[in-house]
C-alpha positions as a Python dict, from the first residue, in 0.01 Angstrom:
ca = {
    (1, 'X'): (0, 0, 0),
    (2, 'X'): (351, -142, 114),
    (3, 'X'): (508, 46, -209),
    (4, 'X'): (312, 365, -145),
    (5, 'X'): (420, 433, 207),
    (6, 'X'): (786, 305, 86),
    (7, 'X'): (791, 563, -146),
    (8, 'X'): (679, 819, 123),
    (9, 'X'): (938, 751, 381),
    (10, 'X'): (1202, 735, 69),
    (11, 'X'): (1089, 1096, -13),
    (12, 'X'): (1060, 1182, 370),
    (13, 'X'): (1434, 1084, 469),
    (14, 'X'): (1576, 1242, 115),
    (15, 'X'): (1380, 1583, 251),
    (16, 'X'): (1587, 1553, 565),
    (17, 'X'): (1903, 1559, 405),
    (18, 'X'): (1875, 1843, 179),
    (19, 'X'): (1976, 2119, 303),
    (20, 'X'): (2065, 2476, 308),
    (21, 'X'): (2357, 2512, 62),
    (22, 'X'): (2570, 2843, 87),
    (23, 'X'): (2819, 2956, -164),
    (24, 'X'): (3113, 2919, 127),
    (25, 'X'): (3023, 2536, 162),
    (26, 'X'): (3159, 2488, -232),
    (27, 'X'): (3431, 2740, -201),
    (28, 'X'): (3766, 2502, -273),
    (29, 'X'): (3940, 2288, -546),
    (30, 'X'): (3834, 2001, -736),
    (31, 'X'): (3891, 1779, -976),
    (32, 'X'): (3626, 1778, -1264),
    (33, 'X'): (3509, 1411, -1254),
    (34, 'X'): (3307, 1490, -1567),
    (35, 'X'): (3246, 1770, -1786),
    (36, 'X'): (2856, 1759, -2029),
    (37, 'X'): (2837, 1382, -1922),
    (38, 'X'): (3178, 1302, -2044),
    (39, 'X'): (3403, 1139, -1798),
    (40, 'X'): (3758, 1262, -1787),
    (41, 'X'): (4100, 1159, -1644),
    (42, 'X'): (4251, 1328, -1385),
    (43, 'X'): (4530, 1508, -1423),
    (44, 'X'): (4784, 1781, -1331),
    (45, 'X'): (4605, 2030, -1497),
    (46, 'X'): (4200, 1868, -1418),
    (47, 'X'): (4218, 2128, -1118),
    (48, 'X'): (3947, 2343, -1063),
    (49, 'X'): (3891, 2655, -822),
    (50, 'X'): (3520, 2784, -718),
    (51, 'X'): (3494, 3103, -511),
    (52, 'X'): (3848, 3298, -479),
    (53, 'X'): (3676, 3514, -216),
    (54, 'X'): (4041, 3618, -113),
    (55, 'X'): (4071, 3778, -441),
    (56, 'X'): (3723, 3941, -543),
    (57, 'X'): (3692, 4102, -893),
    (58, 'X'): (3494, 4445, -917),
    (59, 'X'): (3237, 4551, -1179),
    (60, 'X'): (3045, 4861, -1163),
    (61, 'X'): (2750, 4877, -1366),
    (62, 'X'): (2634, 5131, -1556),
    (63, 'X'): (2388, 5308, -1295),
    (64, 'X'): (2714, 5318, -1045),
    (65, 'X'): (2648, 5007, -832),
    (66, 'X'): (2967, 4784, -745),
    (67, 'X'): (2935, 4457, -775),
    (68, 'X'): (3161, 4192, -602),
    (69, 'X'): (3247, 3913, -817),
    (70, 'X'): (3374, 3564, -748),
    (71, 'X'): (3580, 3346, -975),
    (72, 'X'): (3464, 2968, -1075),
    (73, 'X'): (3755, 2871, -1272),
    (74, 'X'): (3616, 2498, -1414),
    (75, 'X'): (3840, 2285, -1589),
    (76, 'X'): (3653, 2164, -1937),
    (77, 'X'): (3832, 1904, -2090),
    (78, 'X'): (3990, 2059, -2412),
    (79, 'X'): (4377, 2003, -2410),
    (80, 'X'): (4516, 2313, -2196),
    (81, 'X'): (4222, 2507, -2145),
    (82, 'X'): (4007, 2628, -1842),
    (83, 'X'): (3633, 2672, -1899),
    (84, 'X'): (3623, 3055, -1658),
    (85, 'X'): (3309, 3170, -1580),
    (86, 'X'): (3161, 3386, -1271),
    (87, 'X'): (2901, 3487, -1034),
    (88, 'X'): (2770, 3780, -879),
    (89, 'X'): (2694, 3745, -482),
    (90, 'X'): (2458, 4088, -521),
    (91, 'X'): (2300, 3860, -821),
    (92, 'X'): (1938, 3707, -740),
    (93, 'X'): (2020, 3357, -481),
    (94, 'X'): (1797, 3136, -411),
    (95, 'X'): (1818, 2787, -239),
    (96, 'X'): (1539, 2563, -351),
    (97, 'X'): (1551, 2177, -185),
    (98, 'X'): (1976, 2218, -191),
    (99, 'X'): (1996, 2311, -568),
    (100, 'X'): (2186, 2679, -479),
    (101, 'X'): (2177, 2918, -778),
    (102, 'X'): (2266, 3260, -839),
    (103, 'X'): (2120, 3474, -1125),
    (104, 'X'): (2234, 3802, -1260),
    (105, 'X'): (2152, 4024, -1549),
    (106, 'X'): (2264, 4373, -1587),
    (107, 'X'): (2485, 4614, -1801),
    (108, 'X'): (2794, 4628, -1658),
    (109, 'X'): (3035, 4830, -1715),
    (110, 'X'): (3422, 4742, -1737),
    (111, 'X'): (3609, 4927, -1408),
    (112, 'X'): (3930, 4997, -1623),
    (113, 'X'): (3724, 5169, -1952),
    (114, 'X'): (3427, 5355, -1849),
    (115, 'X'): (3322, 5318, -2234),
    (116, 'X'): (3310, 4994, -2238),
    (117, 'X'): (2975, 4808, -2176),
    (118, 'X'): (2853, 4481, -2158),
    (119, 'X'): (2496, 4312, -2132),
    (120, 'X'): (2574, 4001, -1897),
    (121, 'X'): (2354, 3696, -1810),
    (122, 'X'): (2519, 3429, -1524),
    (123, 'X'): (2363, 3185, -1405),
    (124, 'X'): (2526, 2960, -1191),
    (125, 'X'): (2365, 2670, -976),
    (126, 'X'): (2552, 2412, -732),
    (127, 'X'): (2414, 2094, -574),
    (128, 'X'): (2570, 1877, -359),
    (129, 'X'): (2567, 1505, -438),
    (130, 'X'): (2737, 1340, -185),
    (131, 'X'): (3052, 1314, 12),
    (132, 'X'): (3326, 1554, -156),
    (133, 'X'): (3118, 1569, -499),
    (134, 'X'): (2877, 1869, -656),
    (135, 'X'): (2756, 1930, -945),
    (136, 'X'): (2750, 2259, -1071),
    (137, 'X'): (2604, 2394, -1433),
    (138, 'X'): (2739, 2741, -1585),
    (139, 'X'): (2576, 2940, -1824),
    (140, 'X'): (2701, 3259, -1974),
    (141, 'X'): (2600, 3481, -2196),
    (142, 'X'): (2745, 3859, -2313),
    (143, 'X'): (2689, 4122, -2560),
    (144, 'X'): (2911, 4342, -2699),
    (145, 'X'): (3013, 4543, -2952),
    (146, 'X'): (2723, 4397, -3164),
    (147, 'X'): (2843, 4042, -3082),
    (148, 'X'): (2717, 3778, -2858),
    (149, 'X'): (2954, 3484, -2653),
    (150, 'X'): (2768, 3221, -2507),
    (151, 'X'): (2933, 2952, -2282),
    (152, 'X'): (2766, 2657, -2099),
    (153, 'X'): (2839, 2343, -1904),
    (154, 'X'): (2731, 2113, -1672),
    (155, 'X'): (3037, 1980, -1425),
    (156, 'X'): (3048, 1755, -1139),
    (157, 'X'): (3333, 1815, -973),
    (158, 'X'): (3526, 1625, -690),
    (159, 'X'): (3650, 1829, -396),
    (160, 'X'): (4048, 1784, -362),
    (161, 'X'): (4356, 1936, -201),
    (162, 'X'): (4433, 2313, -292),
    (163, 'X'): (4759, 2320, -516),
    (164, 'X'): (5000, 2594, -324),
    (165, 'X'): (4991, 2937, -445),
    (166, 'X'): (5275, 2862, -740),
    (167, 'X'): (5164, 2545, -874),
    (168, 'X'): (4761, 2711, -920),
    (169, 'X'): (4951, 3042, -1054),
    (170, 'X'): (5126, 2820, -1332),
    (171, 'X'): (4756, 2701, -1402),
    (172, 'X'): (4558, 3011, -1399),
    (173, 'X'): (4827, 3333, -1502),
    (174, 'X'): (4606, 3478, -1745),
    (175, 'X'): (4345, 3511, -1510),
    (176, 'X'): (3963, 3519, -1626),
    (177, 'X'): (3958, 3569, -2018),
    (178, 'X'): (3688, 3750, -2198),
    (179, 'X'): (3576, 3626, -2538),
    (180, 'X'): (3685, 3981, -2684),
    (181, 'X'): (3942, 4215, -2643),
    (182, 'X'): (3894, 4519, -2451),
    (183, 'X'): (4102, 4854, -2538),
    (184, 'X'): (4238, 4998, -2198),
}
């Protein structure tokens, strides 16, 4: 009985504390304490950046909708290299117990080539763990030109102090790279 109603009030006061995540709660930079359940050191270039609402990226899809965009920019581990991925704030949210996730899946269309169309799948879900540290799993997937990229991770991240605007341009110049090249 004693273990039973222990168990309740365990489950009870872990209900209280989940709550409503929103996407601007996780906008900021982190460190990624690990990356696929591999722990890794932190570093100048372990810097991470979720939600550059300042700077939105524009898709329109094929039926003429425009879709805002938001960068996740999620360091993976690999010697010099940035795991990018995104998510769509006009994809399907939903908040379920503090596990915030984000689904979309359309044909989109690239705003610089009209001719150029993609089939994307993002999903992208963000949970809070405690203090400055979430947890956040990506999952891409596109088609094009006959091909198919598929990227995936699972990061939990630890929220630190923005670089300044030359040190995170250093980092990220290239801006968000897609697996193939597109002909402007």
């Amino acid at each position: 009985m004693f273990r039973v109603c222990t168990l309740s009030f365990i489950l009870t006061m872990f209900g209280m504390q989940a709550h409503a995540l929103e996407w601007r709660e996780i906008a900021g930079c982190y460190q990624t304490v690990a990356y696929n359940n591999t722990y890794l050191e932190n570093s100048y270039r372990n810097y991470s950046v979720i939600n550059l609402s300042e700077n939105p990226l524009f898709f329109i899809s094929v039926d003429e909708e425009e879709y805002v965009v938001h960068t996740a920019v999620l360091y993976k581990g690999d010697s010099n290299y940035h795991y990018q991925d995104i998510y769509f704030e006009d994809g399907s949210n939903s908040n379920n117990r503090g596990l915030l996730k984000n689904d979309f899946k359309s044909y989109v269309r690239y705003r610089f080539s009209p001719d150029k169309v993609i089939k994307l799948t993002s999903q992208f879900s963000a949970r809070h763990v405690d203090g400055n540290t979430y947890e956040v799993i990506s999952f891409k997937n596109i088609e094009f030109a006959g091909e198919t990229f598929l990227e995936s991770g699972r990061f939990v991240l630890e929220k630190v102090d923005c670089y300044d605007d030359i040190e995170t341009e250093e980092l990220f110049s290239r801006g968000i790279e897609l697996p193939f090249e597109l002909e402007l």
